[in-house]
Coordinates of C-alpha atoms in Angstrom, one line a residue:
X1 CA 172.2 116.2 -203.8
X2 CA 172.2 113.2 -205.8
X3 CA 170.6 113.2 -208.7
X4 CA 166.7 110.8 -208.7
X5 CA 167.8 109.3 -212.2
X6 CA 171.6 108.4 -210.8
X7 CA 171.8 104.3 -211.2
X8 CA 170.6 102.5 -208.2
X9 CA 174.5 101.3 -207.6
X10 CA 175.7 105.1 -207.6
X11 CA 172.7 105.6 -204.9
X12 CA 173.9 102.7 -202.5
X13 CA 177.5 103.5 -202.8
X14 CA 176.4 107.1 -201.8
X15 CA 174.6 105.8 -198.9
X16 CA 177.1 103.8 -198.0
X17 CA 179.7 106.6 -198.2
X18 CA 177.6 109.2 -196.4
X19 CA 176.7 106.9 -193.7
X20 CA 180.3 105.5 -192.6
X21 CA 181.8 109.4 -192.8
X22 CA 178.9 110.2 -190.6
X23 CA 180.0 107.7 -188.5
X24 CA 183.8 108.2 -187.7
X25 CA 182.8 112.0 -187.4
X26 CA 180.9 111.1 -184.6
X27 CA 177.8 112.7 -185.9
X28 CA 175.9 108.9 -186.0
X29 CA 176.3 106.7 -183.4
X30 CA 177.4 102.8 -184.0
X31 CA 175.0 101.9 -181.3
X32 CA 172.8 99.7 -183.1
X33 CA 169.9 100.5 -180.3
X34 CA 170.0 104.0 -181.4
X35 CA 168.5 103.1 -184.5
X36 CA 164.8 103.2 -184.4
X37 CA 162.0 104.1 -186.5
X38 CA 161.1 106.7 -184.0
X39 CA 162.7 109.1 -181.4
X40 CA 162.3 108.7 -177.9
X41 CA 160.7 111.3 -176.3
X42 CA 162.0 113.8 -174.3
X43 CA 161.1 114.0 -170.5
X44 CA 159.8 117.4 -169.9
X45 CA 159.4 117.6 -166.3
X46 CA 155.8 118.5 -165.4
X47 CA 157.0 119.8 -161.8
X48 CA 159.9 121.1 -160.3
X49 CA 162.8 118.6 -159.2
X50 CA 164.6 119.3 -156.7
X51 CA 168.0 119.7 -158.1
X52 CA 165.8 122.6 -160.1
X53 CA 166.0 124.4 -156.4
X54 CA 169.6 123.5 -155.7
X55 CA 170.9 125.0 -159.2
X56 CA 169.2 128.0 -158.6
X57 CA 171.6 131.4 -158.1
X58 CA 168.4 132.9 -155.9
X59 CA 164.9 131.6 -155.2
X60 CA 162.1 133.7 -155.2
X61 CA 159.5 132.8 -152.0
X62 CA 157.2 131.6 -154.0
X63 CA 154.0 128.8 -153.5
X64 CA 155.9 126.4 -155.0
X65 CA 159.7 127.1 -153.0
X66 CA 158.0 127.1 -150.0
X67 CA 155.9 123.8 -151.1
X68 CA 159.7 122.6 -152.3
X69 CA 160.5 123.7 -148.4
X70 CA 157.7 122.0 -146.2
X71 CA 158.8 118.8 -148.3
X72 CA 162.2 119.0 -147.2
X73 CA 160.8 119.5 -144.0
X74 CA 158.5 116.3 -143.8
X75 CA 161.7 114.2 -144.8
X76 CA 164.2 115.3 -142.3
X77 CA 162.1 115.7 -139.5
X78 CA 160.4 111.7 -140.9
X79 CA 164.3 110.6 -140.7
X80 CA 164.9 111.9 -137.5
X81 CA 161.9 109.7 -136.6
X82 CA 163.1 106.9 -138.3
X83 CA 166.7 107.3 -136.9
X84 CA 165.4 107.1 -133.0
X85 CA 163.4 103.9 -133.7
X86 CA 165.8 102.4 -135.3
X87 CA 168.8 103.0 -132.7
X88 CA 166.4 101.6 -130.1
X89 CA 165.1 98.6 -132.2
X90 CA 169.0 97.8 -132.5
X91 CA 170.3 98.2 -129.3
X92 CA 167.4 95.9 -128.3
X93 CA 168.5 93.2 -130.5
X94 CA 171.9 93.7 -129.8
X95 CA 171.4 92.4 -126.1
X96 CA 169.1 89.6 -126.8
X97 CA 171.2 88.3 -129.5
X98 CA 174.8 86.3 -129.8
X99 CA 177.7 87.8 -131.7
X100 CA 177.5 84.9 -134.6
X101 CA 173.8 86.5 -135.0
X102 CA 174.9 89.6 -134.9
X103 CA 177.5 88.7 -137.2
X104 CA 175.0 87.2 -139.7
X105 CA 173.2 89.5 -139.3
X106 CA 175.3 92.3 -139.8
X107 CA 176.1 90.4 -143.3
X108 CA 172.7 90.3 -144.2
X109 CA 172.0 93.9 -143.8
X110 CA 174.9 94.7 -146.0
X111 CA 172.6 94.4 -148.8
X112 CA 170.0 96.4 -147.7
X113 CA 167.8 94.0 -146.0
X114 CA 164.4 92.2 -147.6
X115 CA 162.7 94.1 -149.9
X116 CA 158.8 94.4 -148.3
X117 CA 157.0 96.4 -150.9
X118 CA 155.6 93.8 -152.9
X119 CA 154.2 92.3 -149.2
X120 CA 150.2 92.4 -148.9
X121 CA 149.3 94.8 -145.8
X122 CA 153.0 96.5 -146.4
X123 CA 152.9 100.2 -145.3
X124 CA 154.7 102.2 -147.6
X125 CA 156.2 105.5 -145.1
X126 CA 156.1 109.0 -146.5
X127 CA 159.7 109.2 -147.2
X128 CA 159.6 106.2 -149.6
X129 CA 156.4 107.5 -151.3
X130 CA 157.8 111.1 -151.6
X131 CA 161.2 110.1 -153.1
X132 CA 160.2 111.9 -156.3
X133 CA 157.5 114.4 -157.8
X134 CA 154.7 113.0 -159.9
X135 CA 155.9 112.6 -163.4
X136 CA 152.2 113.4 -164.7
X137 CA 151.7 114.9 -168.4
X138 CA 151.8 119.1 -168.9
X139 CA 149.6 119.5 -171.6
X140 CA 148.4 123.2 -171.7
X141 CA 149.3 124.6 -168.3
X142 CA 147.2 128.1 -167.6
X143 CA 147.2 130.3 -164.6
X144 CA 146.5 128.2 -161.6
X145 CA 146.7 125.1 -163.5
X146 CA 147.8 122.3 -161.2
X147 CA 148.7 118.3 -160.9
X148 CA 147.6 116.3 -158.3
X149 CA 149.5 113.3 -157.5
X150 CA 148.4 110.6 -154.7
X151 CA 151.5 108.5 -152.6
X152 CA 150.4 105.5 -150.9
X153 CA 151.5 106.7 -147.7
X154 CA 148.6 108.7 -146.8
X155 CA 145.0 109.2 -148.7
X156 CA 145.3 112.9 -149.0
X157 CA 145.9 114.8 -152.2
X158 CA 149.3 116.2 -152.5
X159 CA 148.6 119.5 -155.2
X160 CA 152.2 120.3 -157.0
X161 CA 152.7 123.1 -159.7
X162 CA 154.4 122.8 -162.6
X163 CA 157.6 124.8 -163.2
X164 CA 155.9 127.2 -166.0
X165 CA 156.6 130.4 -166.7
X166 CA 153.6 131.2 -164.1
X167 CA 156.5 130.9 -161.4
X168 CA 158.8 133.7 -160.9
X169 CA 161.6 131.0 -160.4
X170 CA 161.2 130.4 -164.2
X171 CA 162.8 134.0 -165.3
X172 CA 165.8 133.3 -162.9
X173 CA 166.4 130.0 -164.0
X174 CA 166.3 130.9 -167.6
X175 CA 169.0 133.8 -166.5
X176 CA 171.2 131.3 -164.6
X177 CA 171.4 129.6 -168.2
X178 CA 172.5 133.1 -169.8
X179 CA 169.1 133.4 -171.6
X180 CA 168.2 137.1 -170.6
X181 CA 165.1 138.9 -170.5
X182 CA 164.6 142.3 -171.6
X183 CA 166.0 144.9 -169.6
X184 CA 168.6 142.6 -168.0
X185 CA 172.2 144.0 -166.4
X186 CA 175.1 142.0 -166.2
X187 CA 176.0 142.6 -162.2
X188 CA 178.8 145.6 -163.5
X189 CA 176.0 147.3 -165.2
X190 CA 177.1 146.1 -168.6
X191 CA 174.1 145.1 -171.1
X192 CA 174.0 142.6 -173.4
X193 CA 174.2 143.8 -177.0
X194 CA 171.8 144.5 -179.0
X195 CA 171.2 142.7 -182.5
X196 CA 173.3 144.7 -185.2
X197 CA 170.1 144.3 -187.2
X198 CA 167.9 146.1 -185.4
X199 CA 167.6 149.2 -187.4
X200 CA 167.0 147.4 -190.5
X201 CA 164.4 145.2 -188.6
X202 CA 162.5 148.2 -187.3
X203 CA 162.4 149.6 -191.0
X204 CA 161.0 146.8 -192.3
X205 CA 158.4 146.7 -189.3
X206 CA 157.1 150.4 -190.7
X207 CA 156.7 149.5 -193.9
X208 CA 153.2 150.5 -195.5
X209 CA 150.8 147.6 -196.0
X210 CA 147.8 148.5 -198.8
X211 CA 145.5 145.8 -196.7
X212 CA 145.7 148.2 -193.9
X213 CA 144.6 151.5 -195.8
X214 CA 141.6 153.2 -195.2
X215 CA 140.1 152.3 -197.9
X216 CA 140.2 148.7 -196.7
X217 CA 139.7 149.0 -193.3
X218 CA 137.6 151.7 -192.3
X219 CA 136.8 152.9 -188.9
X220 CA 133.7 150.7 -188.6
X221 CA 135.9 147.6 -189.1
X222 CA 138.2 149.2 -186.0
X223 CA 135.0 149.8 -183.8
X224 CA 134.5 146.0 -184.7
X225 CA 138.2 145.1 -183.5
X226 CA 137.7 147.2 -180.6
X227 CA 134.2 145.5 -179.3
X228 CA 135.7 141.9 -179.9
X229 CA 138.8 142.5 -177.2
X230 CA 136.2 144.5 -174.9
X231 CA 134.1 141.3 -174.9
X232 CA 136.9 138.7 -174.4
X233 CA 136.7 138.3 -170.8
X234 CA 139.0 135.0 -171.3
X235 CA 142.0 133.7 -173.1
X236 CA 140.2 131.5 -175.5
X237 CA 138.1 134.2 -176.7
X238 CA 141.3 137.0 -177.5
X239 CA 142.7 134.1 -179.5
X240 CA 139.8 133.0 -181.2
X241 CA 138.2 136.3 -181.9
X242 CA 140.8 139.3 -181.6
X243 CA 143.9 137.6 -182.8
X244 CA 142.4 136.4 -186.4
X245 CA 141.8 140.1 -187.2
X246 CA 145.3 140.9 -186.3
X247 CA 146.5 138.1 -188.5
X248 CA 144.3 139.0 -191.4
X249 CA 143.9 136.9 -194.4
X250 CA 146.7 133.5 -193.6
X251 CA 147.4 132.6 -197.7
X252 CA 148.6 128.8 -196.6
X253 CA 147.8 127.4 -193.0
X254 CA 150.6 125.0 -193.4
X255 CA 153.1 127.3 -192.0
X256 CA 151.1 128.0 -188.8
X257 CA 150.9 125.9 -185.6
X258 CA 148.3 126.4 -182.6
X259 CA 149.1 125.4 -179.4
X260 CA 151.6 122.9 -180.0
X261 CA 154.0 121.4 -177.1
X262 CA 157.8 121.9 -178.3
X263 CA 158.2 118.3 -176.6
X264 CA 160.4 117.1 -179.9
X265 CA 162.9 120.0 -179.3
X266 CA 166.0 119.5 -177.0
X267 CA 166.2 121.1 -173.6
X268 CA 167.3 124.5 -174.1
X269 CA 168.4 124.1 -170.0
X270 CA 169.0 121.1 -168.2
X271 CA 165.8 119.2 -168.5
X272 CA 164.0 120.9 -165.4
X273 CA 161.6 123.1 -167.3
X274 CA 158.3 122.5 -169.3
X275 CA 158.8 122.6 -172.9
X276 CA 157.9 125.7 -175.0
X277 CA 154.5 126.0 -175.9
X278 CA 153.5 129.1 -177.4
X279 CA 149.8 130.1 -178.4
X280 CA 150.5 130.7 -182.4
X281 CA 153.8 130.4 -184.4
X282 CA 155.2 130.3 -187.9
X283 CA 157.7 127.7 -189.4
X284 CA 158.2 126.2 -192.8
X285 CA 156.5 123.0 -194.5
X286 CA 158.5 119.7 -193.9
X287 CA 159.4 119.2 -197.2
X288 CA 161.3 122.3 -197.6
X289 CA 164.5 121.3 -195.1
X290 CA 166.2 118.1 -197.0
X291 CA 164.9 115.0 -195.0
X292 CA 168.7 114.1 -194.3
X293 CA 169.0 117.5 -192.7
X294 CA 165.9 116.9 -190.7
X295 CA 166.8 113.7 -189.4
X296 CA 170.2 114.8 -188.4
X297 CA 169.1 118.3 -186.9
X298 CA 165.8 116.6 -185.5
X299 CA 166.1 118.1 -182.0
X300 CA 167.2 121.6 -182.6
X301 CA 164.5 122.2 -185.7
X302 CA 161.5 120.0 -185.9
X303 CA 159.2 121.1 -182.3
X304 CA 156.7 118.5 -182.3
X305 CA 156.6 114.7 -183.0
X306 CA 154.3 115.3 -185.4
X307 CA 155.7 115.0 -188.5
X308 CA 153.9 117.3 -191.1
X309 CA 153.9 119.9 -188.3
X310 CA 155.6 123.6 -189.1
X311 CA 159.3 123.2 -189.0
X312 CA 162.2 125.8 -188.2
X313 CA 159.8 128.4 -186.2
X314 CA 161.2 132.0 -185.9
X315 CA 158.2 133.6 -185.0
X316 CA 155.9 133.4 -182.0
X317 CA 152.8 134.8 -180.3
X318 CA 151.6 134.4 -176.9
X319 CA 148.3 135.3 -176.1
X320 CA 146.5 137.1 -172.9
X321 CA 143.4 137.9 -171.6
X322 CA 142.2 141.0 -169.4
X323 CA 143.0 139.0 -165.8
X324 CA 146.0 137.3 -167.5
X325 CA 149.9 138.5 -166.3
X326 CA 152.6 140.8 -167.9
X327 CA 155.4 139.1 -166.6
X328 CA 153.9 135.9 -167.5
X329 CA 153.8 137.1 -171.0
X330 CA 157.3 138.7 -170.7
X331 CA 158.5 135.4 -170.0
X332 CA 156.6 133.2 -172.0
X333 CA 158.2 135.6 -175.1
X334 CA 162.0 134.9 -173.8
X335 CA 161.5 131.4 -173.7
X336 CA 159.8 131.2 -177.0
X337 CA 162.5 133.8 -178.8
X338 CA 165.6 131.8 -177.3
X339 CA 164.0 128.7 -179.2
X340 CA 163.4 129.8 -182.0
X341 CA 166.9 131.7 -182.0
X342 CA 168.2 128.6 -182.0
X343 CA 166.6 126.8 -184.5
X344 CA 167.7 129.7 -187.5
X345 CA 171.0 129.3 -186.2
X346 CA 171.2 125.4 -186.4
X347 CA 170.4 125.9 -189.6
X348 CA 173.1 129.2 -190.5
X349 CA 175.9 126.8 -188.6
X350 CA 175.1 123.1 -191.1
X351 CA 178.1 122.0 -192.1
X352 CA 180.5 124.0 -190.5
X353 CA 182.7 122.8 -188.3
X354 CA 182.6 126.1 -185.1
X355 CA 179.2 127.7 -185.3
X356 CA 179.1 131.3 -186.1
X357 CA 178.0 134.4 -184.4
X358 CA 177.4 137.3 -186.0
X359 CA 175.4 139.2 -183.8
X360 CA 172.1 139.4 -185.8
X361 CA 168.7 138.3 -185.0
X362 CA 167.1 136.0 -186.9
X363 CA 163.9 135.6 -184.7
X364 CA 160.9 137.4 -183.6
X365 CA 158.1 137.1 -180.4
X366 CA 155.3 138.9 -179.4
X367 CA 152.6 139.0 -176.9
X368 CA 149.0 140.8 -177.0
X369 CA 147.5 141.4 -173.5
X370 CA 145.1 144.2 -172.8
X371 CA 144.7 145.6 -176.0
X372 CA 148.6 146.2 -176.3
X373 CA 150.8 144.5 -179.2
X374 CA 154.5 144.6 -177.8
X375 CA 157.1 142.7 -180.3
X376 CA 160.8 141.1 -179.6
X377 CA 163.9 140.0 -180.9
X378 CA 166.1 137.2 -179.6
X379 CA 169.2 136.4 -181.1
X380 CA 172.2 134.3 -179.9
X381 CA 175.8 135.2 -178.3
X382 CA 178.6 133.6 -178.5
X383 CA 179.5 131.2 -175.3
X384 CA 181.7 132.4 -172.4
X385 CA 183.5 129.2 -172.8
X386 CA 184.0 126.5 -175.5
X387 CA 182.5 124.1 -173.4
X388 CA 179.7 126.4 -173.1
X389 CA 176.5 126.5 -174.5
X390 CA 176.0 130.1 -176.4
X391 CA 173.4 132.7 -174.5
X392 CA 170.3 134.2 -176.0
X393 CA 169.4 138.2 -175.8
X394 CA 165.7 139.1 -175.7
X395 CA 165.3 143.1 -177.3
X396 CA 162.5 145.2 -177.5
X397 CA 161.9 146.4 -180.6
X398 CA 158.0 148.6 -180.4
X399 CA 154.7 148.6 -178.5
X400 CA 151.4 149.6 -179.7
X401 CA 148.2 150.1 -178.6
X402 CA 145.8 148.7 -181.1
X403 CA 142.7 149.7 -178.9
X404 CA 143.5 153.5 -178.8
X405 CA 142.4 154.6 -182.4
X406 CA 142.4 153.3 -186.0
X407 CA 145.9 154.4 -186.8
X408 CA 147.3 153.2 -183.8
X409 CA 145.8 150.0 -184.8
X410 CA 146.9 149.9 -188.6
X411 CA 150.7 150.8 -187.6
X412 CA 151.0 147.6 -185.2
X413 CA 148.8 145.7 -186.7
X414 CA 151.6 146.3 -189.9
X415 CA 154.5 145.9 -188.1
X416 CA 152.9 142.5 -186.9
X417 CA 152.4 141.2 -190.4
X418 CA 155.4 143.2 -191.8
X419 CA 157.6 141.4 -189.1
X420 CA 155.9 137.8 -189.8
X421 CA 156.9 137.9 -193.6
X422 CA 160.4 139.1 -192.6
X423 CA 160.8 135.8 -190.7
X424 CA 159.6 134.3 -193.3
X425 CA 162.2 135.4 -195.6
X426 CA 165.0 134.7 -192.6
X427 CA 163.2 131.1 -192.6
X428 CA 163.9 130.8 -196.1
X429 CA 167.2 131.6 -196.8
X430 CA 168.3 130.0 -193.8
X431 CA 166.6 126.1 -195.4
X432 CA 168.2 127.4 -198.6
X433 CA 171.4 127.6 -197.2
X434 CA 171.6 124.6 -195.0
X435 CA 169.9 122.3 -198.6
X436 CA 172.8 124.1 -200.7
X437 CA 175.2 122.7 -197.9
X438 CA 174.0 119.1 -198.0
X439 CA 173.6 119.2 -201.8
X440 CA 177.4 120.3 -202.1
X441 CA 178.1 117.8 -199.5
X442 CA 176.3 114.7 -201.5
X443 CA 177.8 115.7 -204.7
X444 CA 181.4 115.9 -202.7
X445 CA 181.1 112.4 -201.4
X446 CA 179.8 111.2 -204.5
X447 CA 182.8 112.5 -206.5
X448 CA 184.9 111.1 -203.8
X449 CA 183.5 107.5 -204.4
X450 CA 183.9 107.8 -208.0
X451 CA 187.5 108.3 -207.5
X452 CA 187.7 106.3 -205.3
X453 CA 186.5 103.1 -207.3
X454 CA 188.3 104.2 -210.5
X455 CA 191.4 103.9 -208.7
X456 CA 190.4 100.8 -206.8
X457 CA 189.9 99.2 -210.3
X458 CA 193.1 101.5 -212.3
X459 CA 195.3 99.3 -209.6
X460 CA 193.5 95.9 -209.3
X461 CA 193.6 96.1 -213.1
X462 CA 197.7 96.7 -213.0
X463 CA 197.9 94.2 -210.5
X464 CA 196.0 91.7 -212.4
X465 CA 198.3 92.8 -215.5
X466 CA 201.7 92.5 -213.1
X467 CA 200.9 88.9 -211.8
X468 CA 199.7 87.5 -215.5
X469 CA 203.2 88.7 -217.2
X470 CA 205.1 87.6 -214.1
X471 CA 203.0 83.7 -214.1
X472 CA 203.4 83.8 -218.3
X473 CA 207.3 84.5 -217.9
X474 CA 207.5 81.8 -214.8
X475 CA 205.8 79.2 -216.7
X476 CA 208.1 80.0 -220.2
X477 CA 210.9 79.8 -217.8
X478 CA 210.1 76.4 -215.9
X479 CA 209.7 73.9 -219.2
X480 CA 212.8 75.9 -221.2
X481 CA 214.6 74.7 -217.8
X482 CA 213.3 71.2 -217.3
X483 CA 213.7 70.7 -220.8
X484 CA 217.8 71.8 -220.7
X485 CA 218.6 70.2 -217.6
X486 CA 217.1 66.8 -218.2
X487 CA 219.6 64.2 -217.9
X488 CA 219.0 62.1 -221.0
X489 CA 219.6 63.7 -224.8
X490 CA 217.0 64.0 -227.2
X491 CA 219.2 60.9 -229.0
X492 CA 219.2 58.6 -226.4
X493 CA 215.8 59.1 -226.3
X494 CA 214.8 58.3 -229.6
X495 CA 217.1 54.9 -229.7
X496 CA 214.2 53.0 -227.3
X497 CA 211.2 54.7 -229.6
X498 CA 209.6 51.5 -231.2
X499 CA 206.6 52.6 -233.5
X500 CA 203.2 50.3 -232.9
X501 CA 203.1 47.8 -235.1
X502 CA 200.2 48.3 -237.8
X503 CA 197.0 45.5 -237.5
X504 CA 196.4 43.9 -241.0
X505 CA 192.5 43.9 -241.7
X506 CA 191.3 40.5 -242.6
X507 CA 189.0 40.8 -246.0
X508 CA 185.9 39.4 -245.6
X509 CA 183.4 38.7 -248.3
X510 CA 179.7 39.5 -248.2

């Protein structure tokens, strides 16, 4: 990093430096409309495409496959339609017609014809009103959430649902991308490894918290706990009134986010997903990742648009009420793990040129639903291929129920917290690293400027030297030779040389 009190010069050349090696290493693009004050925003599709369907390995007969299915259904059975009229439309203008019309005709429909659309009284058909699902805005989708989109073809209300985790789709499509739930066999039975870590993260999760003794919580503040998840008959009410006992006192709110869309993030599939969204999780302030690293690792570590947002997030909670679903849960978690997987190891892999896998997670997610606290790690493999993006494992690590007594309660209730300030720590070192990296980087390239320039100057300065002896010793050279090789002597020379006469001054009186 360079230093604030280097000369404004030293700063520029820096800049300059850093920004054309960027450049020819690919890293920044040379297309000037890349440059913009902000970044587009990524399309996260708020309901299944159809290539979503088509890439799937199996599809689960759910509402929305078979919704997928009628649709399918409407536009072959509509071409067929369209297919007979149109054969007997043009066999009837092929026998009232000449050849030259049909000829100009022919070339006129090469094109595809008039365009009608923008015709008043124009009748748009299904097919053309159905070529693509509504692209209308997630925000928080919730069980039996949907989006309703209107076609002009007909005045009904087409309902679609989004492809959340709420679809059992999701899980397969998430496995199709190598991103595996817990419990998942490879089809020979193998299992994907577990984190070499694990041991040491479970240790950490026991760990005694003094917050937690009976001293400070007795068994009238569990009775309390207890009544508050009895009475939350909805979602908003476990994470408004349970969770923020779980949590316990939060000593700076700047490293949590609520509810926030990972919309900033890049697809962690192919684009046919929602974004992650996760009911509470834990990153670091802005200003601790150096702003060059944020800028260049935008997409992999900053989740929202927002920029004083949590960064980096390693650890994330969903949330559940007494109707809500396990497997929801299960696979909200996965999602949320592989993310945040990725983000710690963007930051482990700056400024090397192959990532790294060491087999360790660096990541944890959770869920609470029904009075049970259940807590994951997720960490990342190493690609099948080069051209491969790398997989993410999802591995249990405990369960608890918090409902079932006090000490139930204080043991995950302290692995919860224990585990939050071990991701905290991974966080940590992890921004430490990756600034140490661009530091070493910056003072690299400023060294290598330096250097540069000295040696720039060393040799114009030699050159400068080289051409002023060589123009002194030409010049010497050139009148010693004129002078020598003239024709006439210095004698004959001076035999012509008349000196002017001298003026006599007249005196004149006063």
């Amino acid at each position: 990093m360079v230093n604030s009190k280097c000369s404004p010069s030293a700063q520029s050349i820096t800049f300059i430096f850093q920004k054309r090696k960027l450049s020819q290493s690919g890293l920044v693009s040379t297309d000037p409309d890349q440059y913009s004050s902000k970044k587009p925003k990524l399309n996260h599709q708020a309901s299944p495409l159809p290539w979503f369907w088509d890439n799937l390995s199996f599809i689960f007969l759910t509402t929305n496959a078979l919704r997928e299915l009628d649709r399918r259904n409407r536009l072959n059975q509509h071409a067929l339609e369209k297919a007979e009229q149109t054969q007997g439309a043009t066999d009837q203008i092929s026998l009232q017609s000449s050849p030259r019309d049909l000829q100009k005709l022919k070339r006129f429909a090469r094109c595809g014809g008039p365009d009608l659309k923008d015709l008043r009284g124009y009748h748009m058909t299904e097919a053309e009103g159905t070529m693509g699902f509504s692209r209308s805005s997630l925000g928080r989708r919730k069980r039996g959430s949907h989006s309703t989109s209107r076609t002009r073809a007909t005045p009904t209300t087409t309902t679609t649902k989004s492809t959340t985790p709420y679809d059992r789709n999701f899980q397969q499509h998430l496995i199709d991308h190598d991103i595996f739930p817990e419990g998942y066999e490879y089809p020979d039975g193998q299992l994907p490894p577990e984190p070499d870590n694990l041991d040491e993260i479970i240790r950490e999760l026991q760990q005694h918290r003094a917050s937690l003794s009976p001293s400070r919580f007795s068994k009238s503040d569990f009775r309390k706990f207890r009544r508050a998840d009895v009475q939350a008959s909805k979602e908003i009410q476990v994470i408004t009134d349970v969770l923020p006992i779980i949590e316990g006192d939060s000593k700076d709110s700047k490293f949590i986010g609520r509810q926030i869309p990972f919309t900033n993030l890049d697809h962690l599939t192919d684009g046919t997903i929602v974004s992650g969204n996760p009911d509470l999780y834990y990153g670091a302030r802005p200003e601790q990742l150096d702003q060059a690293i944020r800028q260049e690792l935008s997409g992999h570590v900053i989740p929202s648009t927002q920029q004083d947002l949590p960064i980096a997030p390693n650890f994330f909670v969903e949330v559940k009420g007494p109707n809500g679903s396990f497997n929801v849960a299960s696979r909200q978690a996965c999602y949320n793990g592989a993310l945040g997987a990725r983000n710690i190891h963007t930051l482990q892999s700056y400024g090397l040129s192959e990532p790294e896998y060491d087999n360790k997670a660096y990541a944890l997610t959770s869920y609470y639903h029904g009075g049970h606290l259940r807590m994951f790690t997720s960490h990342p493999m190493k690609p099948s291929s080069p051209e491969a993006p790398p997989g993410f494992a999802m591995t249990p690590l405990r369960s608890w129920s918090l409902v079932s007594d006090a000490e139930s309660f204080r043991q995950g209730v302290a692995a919860y917290r224990n585990g939050r300030d071990w991701a905290k720590k991974q966080r940590d070192q992890s921004i430490r690293q990756a600034n140490k990296t661009a530091r070493r980087n910056s003072t690299q390239s400023l060294e290598n400027i330096t250097m540069g320039l000295s040696s720039t100057s060393k040799a114009y300065r030699n050159a400068s030297e080289e051409v002023g002896t060589k123009a002194t010793t030409t010049l010497t050279t050139n009148k010693v030779s004129s002078f020598y090789n003239c024709d006439t002597s210095a004698d004959e020379l001076s035999l012509d040389f008349e000196p002017p006469t001298k003026r006599l001054r007249r005196y004149r009186g006063r």
